[in-house]
Amino acid sequence: MADPNKSTKLVEICRVAPQHADQEFSLPLTFFDILWLKFPPVQCLYFYEILPSSKNTSSFDSILPKLKTSLSLTLNHFPPLAGNIIWPQDSPKPILSYHRGDAVSVAVAESDADFHRLVSSNNINLEAKEYHPLVPPLEVCHEKAAALALQITLFPNHGFSIGTSAHHAALDGKIATLFLKSWAYICKHESDSVPDQLKPFYDRRVPDPTRIDLIYSNHFLNMDLELPNNRSLMPFQFQSPPPNSVRGCFQFTPAKIEAIRQLVKEKKQQHQSVHLSTFCVTTAYAWICLVKTEEIKSKKIRLTFSVDCRSRLDPQISENYFGNCIAPRIAVAESEGILGEDGLVVAVNAISEALEGLNNRILNGAEAWMEIMQPQADQLFFVAGSHVFRIYDTNFGWGRPRKYEVVSIDRTGAIYFSDSKDGDGGIEIGVVLKKQRMEAFASLFAKGFEDL
Ligand SMILES: CC(C)(COP(=O)(O)OP(=O)(O)OC[C@H]1O[C@@H](n2cnc3c(N)ncnc32)[C@H](O)[C@@H]1OP(=O)(O)O)[C@@H](O)C(=O)NCCC(=O)NCCSC(=O)CC(=O)O
């Protein structure tokens, strides 16, 4: 249990602006962005350890100035992140706007909480709310919503954490990661520029011949909300984590991933081929463990995940296109099948089916994505993040992150995926469950591999 006497104290809240951004930005949101307009902020945490024996100890005092200076330089490349989402009365849709003088709110805090407990990957007793003091709130009111807020928390003699709160209508996971990597690069190399692969791309030429952006915007404008106006940018209320919720982090080593793949291959022998990517087999395994843990009674079970569309649009857009460019996909399976002897094959089949048509029909049905995103009775799981982002390569000059966490999954109910901190091709997943359920999940997750 967390020690109630340990605390995180706010030291200052400063505003960091791009150092030389002369260009004002006004990026109209596309339908990919508007889909997330009312979503709560995506909150992530990166922990960095500074070992007492390391030569970096002497530089502990320089952490904060280095991070602030490099942030300001990084924002030169990402000025919209210092801006706000607004929805002017005369605009049919919301806009991400950056004006000179806009800045990112950066909270600086100091914590005497147990750093090692917070970064432990084997701990399934970390209360969900223990990370909350380490991530900042995002400034949101009816008229505007900040794109980004940051918090740097120092753990004297141990290390520091960077907490991020990002508006999902401003950027998706890929660009949030790109921003952090650019910041880390500039900080580590004491540079003011980044290599091309870390540069965002601002051309907004996303194909939208049927004006899905207006369909989504009108959805909000026509909603019967008890708000001063339907252009309000206040997010929908998402549930707080129930009391007794804990976080768990689980590892798929490369050997475990291969074992699942082999098992599905053997069982599928006589049938058609299926998509046996790392994403597919690990998501299937985690999904089954969750369904068993939650003792789901509904007949059909759904799993929603995002697909990066950047390379899948016609014509393709830049890999570093700034904004959102993800499409929701839903895997649907019968609970009987998922819980049965061939549950893995059933789950892999369902995910494979949901992945069909990505290269030529990616936007089919996009008019209805807004409905897909609404909570539904038989929809259970939502995948956030991706192992392909290589989060653990985000090195500000003090080494790889000791731990990464998507804090906001405790409100969205998602399960997050990232690469593993060992950098060996493994995968890490994070879940938030009630304590008893977490114990059941941990046991199922471990036992499943014994049975492979
Ligand atoms: C649709 C997918 C999930 C499907 O993934 P898959 O791995 O099954 O399929 P795939 O076609 O991408 O890859 C199949 C195999 O080819 C390999 N592969 C793919 N592209 C490659 C490339 N360019 N070079 C080399 N290899 C490549 C993969 O590593 C994989 O192998 P192997 O498996 O052996 O490695 C993914 O393509 C994708 O779009 N991922 C990103 C999703 C995303 O952006 N999520 C974040 C949402 S925003 C967010 O999270 C914020 C929030 O909402 O909270």
Short mmCIF file of C-alpha atoms and ligand atoms in Angstrom, two decimals:
data_model
loop_
_atom_site.label_atom_id
_atom_site.label_comp_id
_atom_site.label_asym_id
_atom_site.label_seq_id
_atom_site.Cartn_x
_atom_site.Cartn_y
_atom_site.Cartn_z
CA MET A 1 0.00 0.00 0.00
CA ALA A 2 1.09 3.55 -0.61
CA ASP A 3 2.54 5.36 2.37
CA PRO A 4 0.09 8.20 3.10
CA ASN A 5 2.87 10.27 4.68
CA LYS A 6 4.76 10.41 1.40
CA SER A 7 3.79 13.22 -0.84
CA THR A 8 4.36 15.09 -4.06
CA LYS A 9 4.71 18.85 -3.61
CA LEU A 10 4.12 21.31 -6.38
CA VAL A 11 7.14 23.62 -6.63
CA GLU A 12 6.10 25.86 -9.51
CA ILE A 13 3.95 26.01 -12.61
CA CYS A 14 5.72 27.70 -15.47
CA ARG A 15 4.78 28.27 -19.08
CA VAL A 16 7.23 27.24 -21.76
CA ALA A 17 6.81 28.77 -25.20
CA PRO A 18 8.51 27.91 -28.48
CA GLN A 19 11.79 29.84 -28.57
CA HIS A 20 11.45 31.25 -32.05
CA ALA A 21 8.07 30.32 -33.43
CA ASP A 22 7.19 33.26 -35.67
CA GLN A 23 4.64 31.26 -37.60
CA GLU A 24 1.07 31.34 -36.29
CA PHE A 25 -0.78 28.10 -36.84
CA SER A 26 -4.39 27.35 -37.49
CA LEU A 27 -4.94 23.71 -38.25
CA PRO A 28 -8.56 22.77 -39.00
CA LEU A 29 -9.31 19.46 -37.30
CA THR A 30 -9.90 16.57 -39.67
CA PHE A 31 -12.47 13.85 -39.05
CA PHE A 32 -9.65 11.73 -37.57
CA ASP A 33 -9.21 14.42 -34.88
CA ILE A 34 -12.85 15.35 -34.29
CA LEU A 35 -13.59 11.74 -33.39
CA TRP A 36 -11.63 12.34 -30.14
CA LEU A 37 -12.96 15.83 -29.34
CA LYS A 38 -14.67 14.87 -26.09
CA PHE A 39 -12.24 12.19 -25.01
CA PRO A 40 -10.41 12.74 -21.69
CA PRO A 41 -6.70 13.61 -21.99
CA VAL A 42 -4.25 10.80 -22.64
CA GLN A 43 -1.89 10.83 -19.67
CA CYS A 44 1.48 9.09 -19.80
CA LEU A 45 4.44 8.85 -17.47
CA TYR A 46 8.12 8.31 -18.21
CA PHE A 47 10.40 7.54 -15.24
CA TYR A 48 14.17 8.06 -15.46
CA GLU A 49 16.51 6.71 -12.82
CA ILE A 50 19.77 8.42 -11.95
CA LEU A 51 21.98 5.87 -10.28
CA PRO A 52 24.01 7.14 -7.29
CA SER A 53 27.17 5.67 -8.80
CA SER A 54 26.65 7.35 -12.15
CA LYS A 55 28.59 10.39 -13.21
CA ASN A 56 25.23 12.00 -13.83
CA THR A 57 24.60 12.40 -10.09
CA SER A 58 26.45 15.68 -10.09
CA SER A 59 24.14 16.93 -12.77
CA PHE A 60 20.94 16.34 -10.80
CA ASP A 61 20.53 20.09 -10.37
CA SER A 62 20.87 20.63 -14.09
CA ILE A 63 17.96 18.31 -15.00
CA LEU A 64 15.28 20.96 -14.77
CA PRO A 65 17.04 23.77 -16.69
CA LYS A 66 18.08 21.29 -19.40
CA LEU A 67 14.57 19.94 -19.79
CA LYS A 68 13.03 23.42 -19.94
CA THR A 69 15.51 24.82 -22.47
CA SER A 70 15.25 21.80 -24.72
CA LEU A 71 11.45 21.85 -24.46
CA SER A 72 11.35 25.43 -25.71
CA LEU A 73 13.59 24.49 -28.66
CA THR A 74 11.49 21.41 -29.41
CA LEU A 75 8.31 23.48 -29.47
CA ASN A 76 9.82 25.42 -32.39
CA HIS A 77 9.15 22.24 -34.37
CA PHE A 78 5.80 21.55 -32.66
CA PRO A 79 4.19 25.00 -32.12
CA PRO A 80 0.59 23.65 -32.27
CA LEU A 81 1.33 21.78 -29.05
CA ALA A 82 1.70 25.13 -27.28
CA GLY A 83 -1.71 26.12 -28.65
CA ASN A 84 -5.35 25.32 -27.99
CA ILE A 85 -8.31 23.66 -29.59
CA ILE A 86 -11.05 26.24 -30.17
CA TRP A 87 -14.38 26.15 -31.94
CA PRO A 88 -15.29 29.65 -33.12
CA GLN A 89 -19.00 30.43 -33.58
CA ASP A 90 -18.49 31.04 -37.29
CA SER A 91 -16.57 27.81 -37.89
CA PRO A 92 -18.36 24.62 -38.87
CA LYS A 93 -15.68 22.59 -37.12
CA PRO A 94 -13.06 22.95 -34.38
CA ILE A 95 -9.54 24.24 -35.01
CA LEU A 96 -6.16 23.70 -33.39
CA SER A 97 -4.72 27.17 -33.14
CA TYR A 98 -1.37 28.55 -32.04
CA HIS A 99 -0.84 32.28 -31.51
CA ARG A 100 2.32 34.06 -30.50
CA GLY A 101 2.39 34.07 -26.70
CA ASP A 102 0.79 30.63 -26.32
CA ALA A 103 2.80 28.25 -24.17
CA VAL A 104 2.74 24.78 -22.63
CA SER A 105 1.98 24.62 -18.93
CA VAL A 106 4.82 22.80 -17.15
CA ALA A 107 4.29 21.88 -13.52
CA VAL A 108 7.43 21.19 -11.50
CA ALA A 109 7.08 19.02 -8.44
CA GLU A 110 9.21 17.21 -5.92
CA SER A 111 8.25 13.86 -4.48
CA ASP A 112 9.43 11.80 -1.55
CA ALA A 113 7.40 8.78 -2.69
CA ASP A 114 9.25 5.47 -3.02
CA PHE A 115 10.78 5.74 -6.51
CA HIS A 116 11.62 2.04 -6.68
CA ARG A 117 8.09 1.03 -5.84
CA LEU A 118 6.73 3.35 -8.53
CA VAL A 119 9.00 1.94 -11.24
CA SER A 120 8.74 -1.71 -10.33
CA SER A 121 7.44 -3.74 -13.24
CA ASN A 122 6.53 -6.76 -11.14
CA ASN A 123 4.28 -4.93 -8.76
CA ILE A 124 0.58 -5.65 -9.06
CA ASN A 125 -0.24 -3.79 -5.84
CA LEU A 126 0.31 -0.26 -7.04
CA GLU A 127 -2.94 1.60 -6.44
CA ALA A 128 -4.23 3.07 -9.69
CA LYS A 129 -4.32 6.55 -8.17
CA GLU A 130 -0.70 6.51 -6.96
CA TYR A 131 0.49 7.89 -10.29
CA HIS A 132 -2.11 10.68 -10.36
CA PRO A 133 0.01 13.31 -8.54
CA LEU A 134 2.69 12.83 -11.24
CA VAL A 135 0.59 13.79 -14.26
CA PRO A 136 -0.74 17.32 -14.80
CA PRO A 137 -4.34 18.29 -15.45
CA LEU A 138 -5.03 19.61 -18.93
CA GLU A 139 -6.48 23.14 -19.00
CA VAL A 140 -9.94 22.80 -20.52
CA CYS A 141 -12.96 25.07 -20.42
CA HIS A 142 -16.02 25.48 -22.64
CA GLU A 143 -14.19 27.88 -24.99
CA LYS A 144 -10.78 26.27 -25.34
CA ALA A 145 -8.78 23.18 -24.53
CA ALA A 146 -4.99 23.11 -24.27
CA ALA A 147 -3.26 20.68 -26.60
CA LEU A 148 -0.67 19.62 -24.05
CA ALA A 149 0.40 19.96 -20.40
CA LEU A 150 3.56 18.57 -18.82
CA GLN A 151 4.83 17.82 -15.35
CA ILE A 152 8.40 17.19 -14.29
CA THR A 153 8.69 15.55 -10.89
CA LEU A 154 12.03 15.23 -9.18
CA PHE A 155 12.68 12.34 -6.83
CA PRO A 156 15.81 13.64 -5.08
CA ASN A 157 18.73 11.19 -5.29
CA HIS A 158 16.71 8.76 -7.37
CA GLY A 159 15.60 10.29 -10.64
CA PHE A 160 12.70 12.13 -12.19
CA SER A 161 9.51 11.56 -14.09
CA ILE A 162 7.89 13.33 -17.00
CA GLY A 163 4.12 13.29 -16.97
CA THR A 164 2.20 14.25 -20.10
CA SER A 165 -1.47 15.12 -20.60
CA ALA A 166 -2.34 15.42 -24.25
CA HIS A 167 -5.61 16.26 -25.94
CA HIS A 168 -6.42 13.30 -28.15
CA ALA A 169 -8.11 15.56 -30.74
CA ALA A 170 -4.74 17.31 -31.23
CA LEU A 171 -2.54 14.27 -31.76
CA ASP A 172 -2.48 10.49 -31.66
CA GLY A 173 -0.08 8.14 -29.90
CA LYS A 174 2.39 8.11 -32.77
CA ILE A 175 2.84 11.90 -32.79
CA ALA A 176 2.83 12.14 -29.00
CA THR A 177 5.75 9.69 -29.07
CA LEU A 178 7.44 11.61 -31.88
CA PHE A 179 7.24 14.81 -29.82
CA LEU A 180 8.76 13.16 -26.75
CA LYS A 181 11.53 11.62 -28.87
CA SER A 182 12.29 14.98 -30.50
CA TRP A 183 12.45 16.65 -27.08
CA ALA A 184 14.69 13.87 -25.80
CA TYR A 185 16.97 14.17 -28.84
CA ILE A 186 17.35 17.96 -28.45
CA CYS A 187 17.99 17.61 -24.72
CA LYS A 188 20.51 14.79 -25.07
CA HIS A 189 22.43 16.30 -27.98
CA GLU A 190 22.12 19.92 -26.83
CA SER A 191 20.98 20.64 -30.35
CA ASP A 192 18.28 22.92 -31.69
CA SER A 193 17.25 20.72 -34.58
CA VAL A 194 16.19 17.12 -35.03
CA PRO A 195 16.90 14.56 -37.74
CA ASP A 196 14.31 14.28 -40.50
CA GLN A 197 12.78 11.15 -39.05
CA LEU A 198 11.82 13.14 -35.94
CA LYS A 199 10.33 16.11 -37.77
CA PRO A 200 6.53 16.49 -37.82
CA PHE A 201 4.75 17.10 -41.10
CA TYR A 202 1.93 19.65 -41.15
CA ASP A 203 0.28 19.30 -44.53
CA ARG A 204 -3.37 18.51 -43.73
CA ARG A 205 -4.32 16.91 -47.04
CA VAL A 206 -6.28 14.03 -45.58
CA PRO A 207 -8.80 12.66 -48.11
CA ASP A 208 -12.36 13.44 -47.06
CA PRO A 209 -14.52 13.55 -50.21
CA THR A 210 -17.76 12.92 -48.34
CA ARG A 211 -16.99 15.54 -45.64
CA ILE A 212 -16.97 13.17 -42.69
CA ASP A 213 -15.48 16.06 -40.71
CA LEU A 214 -18.82 17.86 -40.96
CA ILE A 215 -20.80 14.71 -40.10
CA TYR A 216 -18.80 14.39 -36.85
CA SER A 217 -18.95 18.12 -36.08
CA ASN A 218 -22.70 18.16 -36.62
CA HIS A 219 -23.00 15.18 -34.32
CA PHE A 220 -21.73 17.43 -31.50
CA LEU A 221 -23.67 20.50 -32.67
CA ASN A 222 -26.93 18.54 -32.67
CA MET A 223 -26.38 16.80 -29.35
CA ASP A 224 -28.82 17.49 -26.57
CA LEU A 225 -26.27 18.61 -24.02
CA GLU A 226 -26.87 20.57 -20.85
CA LEU A 227 -24.07 22.96 -21.71
CA PRO A 228 -23.98 26.69 -22.48
CA ASN A 229 -23.33 25.88 -26.12
CA ASN A 230 -22.79 22.85 -28.27
CA ARG A 231 -19.36 24.07 -29.30
CA SER A 232 -18.23 23.44 -25.73
CA LEU A 233 -14.88 21.71 -25.50
CA MET A 234 -15.48 20.19 -22.07
CA PRO A 235 -14.76 16.45 -22.28
CA PHE A 236 -17.38 13.84 -21.52
CA GLN A 237 -17.20 12.54 -17.99
CA PHE A 238 -15.43 9.22 -17.83
CA GLN A 239 -15.62 7.07 -14.73
CA SER A 240 -12.92 7.44 -12.09
CA PRO A 241 -11.26 4.15 -11.30
CA PRO A 242 -13.29 2.23 -8.72
CA PRO A 243 -11.76 2.20 -5.22
CA ASN A 244 -9.39 -0.70 -4.76
CA SER A 245 -8.14 -0.51 -8.36
CA VAL A 246 -4.53 -1.48 -8.91
CA ARG A 247 -2.16 -1.37 -11.84
CA GLY A 248 -0.36 -4.31 -13.29
CA CYS A 249 2.38 -4.52 -15.88
CA PHE A 250 2.98 -7.81 -17.71
CA GLN A 251 5.72 -8.93 -20.03
CA PHE A 252 5.63 -10.92 -23.25
CA THR A 253 9.23 -11.99 -23.83
CA PRO A 254 10.21 -12.84 -27.44
CA ALA A 255 10.19 -16.53 -26.45
CA LYS A 256 6.66 -16.29 -25.10
CA ILE A 257 5.48 -14.47 -28.22
CA GLU A 258 6.99 -17.19 -30.39
CA ALA A 259 5.40 -19.92 -28.27
CA ILE A 260 1.93 -18.41 -28.74
CA ARG A 261 2.56 -18.02 -32.48
CA GLN A 262 3.63 -21.66 -32.80
CA LEU A 263 0.65 -22.93 -30.88
CA VAL A 264 -1.79 -21.02 -33.08
CA LYS A 265 0.08 -22.22 -36.18
CA GLU A 266 -0.22 -25.85 -35.09
CA LYS A 267 -3.89 -25.54 -34.25
CA LYS A 268 -4.60 -23.76 -37.52
CA GLN A 269 -2.71 -26.29 -39.70
CA GLN A 270 -5.68 -27.59 -41.58
CA HIS A 271 -7.35 -24.20 -42.10
CA GLN A 272 -6.51 -21.07 -44.06
CA SER A 273 -3.58 -18.89 -43.00
CA VAL A 274 -4.11 -16.18 -40.41
CA HIS A 275 -2.32 -12.98 -39.49
CA LEU A 276 0.23 -14.08 -36.90
CA SER A 277 1.96 -10.79 -36.21
CA THR A 278 3.29 -9.98 -32.77
CA PHE A 279 0.41 -7.52 -32.32
CA CYS A 280 -2.16 -10.15 -33.22
CA VAL A 281 -0.93 -12.97 -31.00
CA THR A 282 -0.16 -10.86 -27.93
CA THR A 283 -3.45 -8.97 -28.14
CA ALA A 284 -5.32 -12.27 -28.49
CA TYR A 285 -3.56 -13.71 -25.42
CA ALA A 286 -4.22 -10.62 -23.28
CA TRP A 287 -7.84 -10.47 -24.45
CA ILE A 288 -8.50 -14.05 -23.34
CA CYS A 289 -6.95 -13.44 -19.93
CA LEU A 290 -9.14 -10.37 -19.48
CA VAL A 291 -12.32 -12.14 -20.57
CA LYS A 292 -11.62 -14.98 -18.13
CA THR A 293 -10.73 -12.54 -15.35
CA GLU A 294 -13.86 -10.46 -15.78
CA GLU A 295 -16.04 -13.60 -16.01
CA ILE A 296 -17.90 -12.10 -18.94
CA LYS A 297 -21.42 -13.36 -19.40
CA SER A 298 -22.43 -11.59 -22.62
CA LYS A 299 -22.71 -13.71 -25.75
CA LYS A 300 -20.50 -11.55 -27.94
CA ILE A 301 -17.29 -9.91 -26.90
CA ARG A 302 -15.68 -6.98 -28.63
CA LEU A 303 -12.18 -5.60 -28.68
CA THR A 304 -11.49 -2.18 -30.17
CA PHE A 305 -8.06 -1.18 -31.37
CA SER A 306 -6.56 1.55 -33.53
CA VAL A 307 -4.94 1.20 -36.92
CA ASP A 308 -2.40 3.76 -38.13
CA CYS A 309 -3.68 5.00 -41.50
CA ARG A 310 -0.69 7.12 -42.59
CA SER A 311 0.77 4.54 -44.93
CA ARG A 312 -2.61 3.08 -45.78
CA LEU A 313 -4.38 6.06 -47.33
CA ASP A 314 -4.52 6.61 -51.06
CA PRO A 315 -2.43 8.65 -51.68
CA GLN A 316 -0.28 7.86 -48.64
CA ILE A 317 0.59 10.68 -46.28
CA SER A 318 3.83 11.29 -44.42
CA GLU A 319 4.76 8.84 -41.68
CA ASN A 320 5.18 11.92 -39.45
CA TYR A 321 1.88 13.57 -40.37
CA PHE A 322 0.97 15.72 -37.34
CA GLY A 323 -2.43 15.06 -35.80
CA ASN A 324 -4.55 11.96 -35.62
CA CYS A 325 -4.49 9.41 -38.38
CA ILE A 326 -5.89 6.32 -36.73
CA ALA A 327 -8.96 4.29 -37.53
CA PRO A 328 -10.90 2.18 -35.04
CA ARG A 329 -11.28 -1.52 -35.76
CA ILE A 330 -13.37 -3.98 -33.80
CA ALA A 331 -12.72 -7.65 -33.31
CA VAL A 332 -15.85 -9.58 -32.38
CA ALA A 333 -15.98 -13.10 -30.98
CA GLU A 334 -18.42 -15.41 -29.23
CA SER A 335 -17.56 -15.60 -25.55
CA GLU A 336 -18.04 -19.37 -25.67
CA GLY A 337 -15.31 -19.61 -28.29
CA ILE A 338 -12.91 -17.30 -26.47
CA LEU A 339 -13.38 -19.23 -23.23
CA GLY A 340 -13.12 -22.63 -24.93
CA GLU A 341 -10.15 -24.90 -25.55
CA ASP A 342 -9.29 -23.15 -28.81
CA GLY A 343 -9.74 -19.67 -27.38
CA LEU A 344 -6.44 -18.44 -28.80
CA VAL A 345 -7.35 -19.46 -32.32
CA VAL A 346 -10.80 -17.88 -31.95
CA ALA A 347 -9.27 -14.62 -30.68
CA VAL A 348 -6.56 -14.53 -33.37
CA ASN A 349 -9.19 -15.18 -36.04
CA ALA A 350 -11.37 -12.35 -34.74
CA ILE A 351 -8.45 -9.89 -34.71
CA SER A 352 -7.28 -11.07 -38.16
CA GLU A 353 -10.75 -10.50 -39.55
CA ALA A 354 -10.82 -7.00 -38.10
CA LEU A 355 -7.51 -6.35 -39.86
CA GLU A 356 -8.81 -7.32 -43.29
CA GLY A 357 -9.06 -4.63 -45.95
CA LEU A 358 -6.59 -2.25 -44.32
CA ASN A 359 -4.78 -1.43 -47.51
CA ASN A 360 -7.67 -0.65 -49.81
CA ARG A 361 -10.78 -0.14 -47.70
CA ILE A 362 -9.40 1.62 -44.67
CA LEU A 363 -11.94 4.48 -44.71
CA ASN A 364 -14.96 2.32 -45.54
CA GLY A 365 -17.69 3.02 -43.04
CA ALA A 366 -15.84 5.99 -41.51
CA GLU A 367 -19.13 7.92 -41.36
CA ALA A 368 -20.15 5.56 -38.55
CA TRP A 369 -16.94 5.57 -36.51
CA MET A 370 -18.42 8.07 -34.09
CA GLU A 371 -20.97 5.42 -33.07
CA ILE A 372 -18.29 2.75 -32.76
CA MET A 373 -16.50 4.94 -30.24
CA GLN A 374 -19.55 5.14 -27.95
CA PRO A 375 -19.58 2.68 -25.03
CA GLN A 376 -21.74 -0.33 -25.92
CA ALA A 377 -23.20 -3.08 -23.85
CA ASP A 378 -21.09 -5.88 -25.25
CA GLN A 379 -17.98 -3.82 -25.92
CA LEU A 380 -15.41 -4.65 -23.39
CA PHE A 381 -11.86 -3.88 -24.24
CA PHE A 382 -9.92 -1.10 -25.85
CA VAL A 383 -6.27 -1.27 -26.82
CA ALA A 384 -4.18 1.90 -26.37
CA GLY A 385 -0.60 2.52 -27.48
CA SER A 386 1.50 0.25 -29.63
CA HIS A 387 4.72 -1.71 -29.30
CA VAL A 388 5.93 -0.26 -32.61
CA PHE A 389 6.37 3.20 -31.03
CA ARG A 390 9.56 2.07 -29.23
CA ILE A 391 8.78 4.19 -26.21
CA TYR A 392 11.81 2.91 -24.32
CA ASP A 393 14.16 4.55 -26.85
CA THR A 394 13.14 7.97 -25.45
CA ASN A 395 16.47 8.97 -23.91
CA PHE A 396 16.95 12.56 -22.69
CA GLY A 397 20.61 11.93 -21.87
CA TRP A 398 20.04 10.07 -18.60
CA GLY A 399 19.48 6.64 -20.17
CA ARG A 400 16.40 4.74 -21.28
CA PRO A 401 13.18 5.13 -19.26
CA ARG A 402 13.14 2.94 -16.20
CA LYS A 403 9.38 2.63 -16.58
CA TYR A 404 6.63 3.85 -18.88
CA GLU A 405 2.97 3.93 -18.02
CA VAL A 406 -0.26 5.12 -19.60
CA VAL A 407 -1.92 6.54 -16.50
CA SER A 408 -5.27 7.39 -18.11
CA ILE A 409 -6.19 3.76 -18.82
CA ASP A 410 -7.73 3.78 -15.36
CA ARG A 411 -10.53 5.98 -16.71
CA THR A 412 -10.85 4.71 -20.25
CA GLY A 413 -10.69 1.04 -19.31
CA ALA A 414 -8.09 0.40 -21.99
CA ILE A 415 -5.18 -1.99 -21.87
CA TYR A 416 -1.98 -0.37 -23.10
CA PHE A 417 0.78 -1.89 -25.20
CA SER A 418 4.39 -0.74 -25.48
CA ASP A 419 7.74 -2.24 -26.37
CA SER A 420 9.51 -3.85 -23.43
CA LYS A 421 12.01 -1.90 -21.42
CA ASP A 422 14.69 -4.54 -22.11
CA GLY A 423 14.66 -3.57 -25.78
CA ASP A 424 14.75 -7.23 -26.76
CA GLY A 425 11.70 -7.27 -29.01
CA GLY A 426 9.38 -8.17 -26.16
CA ILE A 427 6.15 -6.38 -25.29
CA GLU A 428 4.85 -4.83 -22.11
CA ILE A 429 1.16 -4.43 -21.37
CA GLY A 430 -0.52 -2.42 -18.63
CA VAL A 431 -3.92 -3.06 -17.09
CA VAL A 432 -5.95 -1.57 -14.27
CA LEU A 433 -8.30 -3.88 -12.41
CA LYS A 434 -9.79 -4.26 -8.97
CA LYS A 435 -7.24 -5.87 -6.68
CA GLN A 436 -8.84 -9.31 -6.54
CA ARG A 437 -9.31 -9.38 -10.29
CA MET A 438 -5.72 -8.34 -10.82
CA GLU A 439 -4.57 -11.36 -8.84
CA ALA A 440 -6.76 -13.57 -11.05
CA PHE A 441 -5.42 -11.89 -14.20
CA ALA A 442 -1.80 -12.32 -13.07
CA SER A 443 -2.37 -15.96 -12.37
CA LEU A 444 -4.10 -16.58 -15.72
CA PHE A 445 -1.40 -14.65 -17.59
CA ALA A 446 1.35 -16.80 -16.01
CA LYS A 447 -0.52 -20.08 -16.24
CA GLY A 448 -1.42 -19.64 -19.88
CA PHE A 449 2.26 -19.91 -20.83
CA GLU A 450 2.72 -23.09 -18.79
CA ASP A 451 -0.07 -24.67 -20.80
CA LEU A 452 1.32 -23.70 -24.23
C1 LIG B 1 -2.93 -2.28 -37.54
C2 LIG B 1 -1.79 -2.75 -36.73
C3 LIG B 1 -2.16 -2.70 -35.25
C4 LIG B 1 -1.52 -4.17 -37.20
O1 LIG B 1 -0.32 -4.55 -36.68
P1 LIG B 1 0.37 -5.89 -37.20
O2 LIG B 1 1.71 -5.95 -36.60
O3 LIG B 1 -0.56 -7.02 -36.97
O4 LIG B 1 0.42 -5.76 -38.77
P2 LIG B 1 1.46 -5.00 -39.65
O5 LIG B 1 0.96 -5.16 -41.01
O6 LIG B 1 1.67 -3.62 -39.11
O7 LIG B 1 2.82 -5.83 -39.50
C5 LIG B 1 2.91 -7.19 -39.78
C6 LIG B 1 4.33 -7.61 -39.60
O8 LIG B 1 5.12 -6.86 -40.53
C7 LIG B 1 6.10 -6.10 -39.84
N1 LIG B 1 6.19 -4.77 -40.43
C8 LIG B 1 5.17 -3.93 -40.62
N2 LIG B 1 5.60 -2.80 -41.21
C9 LIG B 1 6.93 -2.94 -41.37
C10 LIG B 1 7.95 -2.14 -41.91
N3 LIG B 1 7.69 -0.93 -42.39
N4 LIG B 1 9.21 -2.61 -41.92
C11 LIG B 1 9.47 -3.84 -41.41
N5 LIG B 1 8.53 -4.64 -40.90
C12 LIG B 1 7.30 -4.21 -40.88
C13 LIG B 1 5.59 -5.98 -38.42
O9 LIG B 1 6.69 -5.79 -37.54
C14 LIG B 1 4.89 -7.29 -38.23
O10 LIG B 1 5.81 -8.30 -37.92
P3 LIG B 1 6.03 -8.84 -36.42
O11 LIG B 1 4.70 -9.02 -35.85
O12 LIG B 1 6.73 -10.12 -36.57
O13 LIG B 1 6.79 -7.78 -35.72
C15 LIG B 1 -0.53 -1.86 -36.95
O14 LIG B 1 -0.15 -1.92 -38.32
C16 LIG B 1 -0.76 -0.44 -36.57
O15 LIG B 1 -1.35 0.38 -37.26
N6 LIG B 1 -0.24 -0.06 -35.36
C17 LIG B 1 -0.30 1.29 -34.84
C18 LIG B 1 -1.56 1.49 -34.03
C19 LIG B 1 -1.55 2.83 -33.33
O16 LIG B 1 -1.16 3.85 -33.88
N7 LIG B 1 -2.01 2.84 -32.06
C20 LIG B 1 -2.01 4.04 -31.21
C21 LIG B 1 -3.36 4.67 -31.12
S1 LIG B 1 -3.36 6.23 -30.29
C22 LIG B 1 -3.27 5.84 -28.67
O17 LIG B 1 -2.98 4.79 -28.30
C23 LIG B 1 -3.59 6.88 -27.71
C24 LIG B 1 -4.81 6.41 -26.93
O18 LIG B 1 -5.84 6.23 -27.54
O19 LIG B 1 -4.71 6.23 -25.71
#
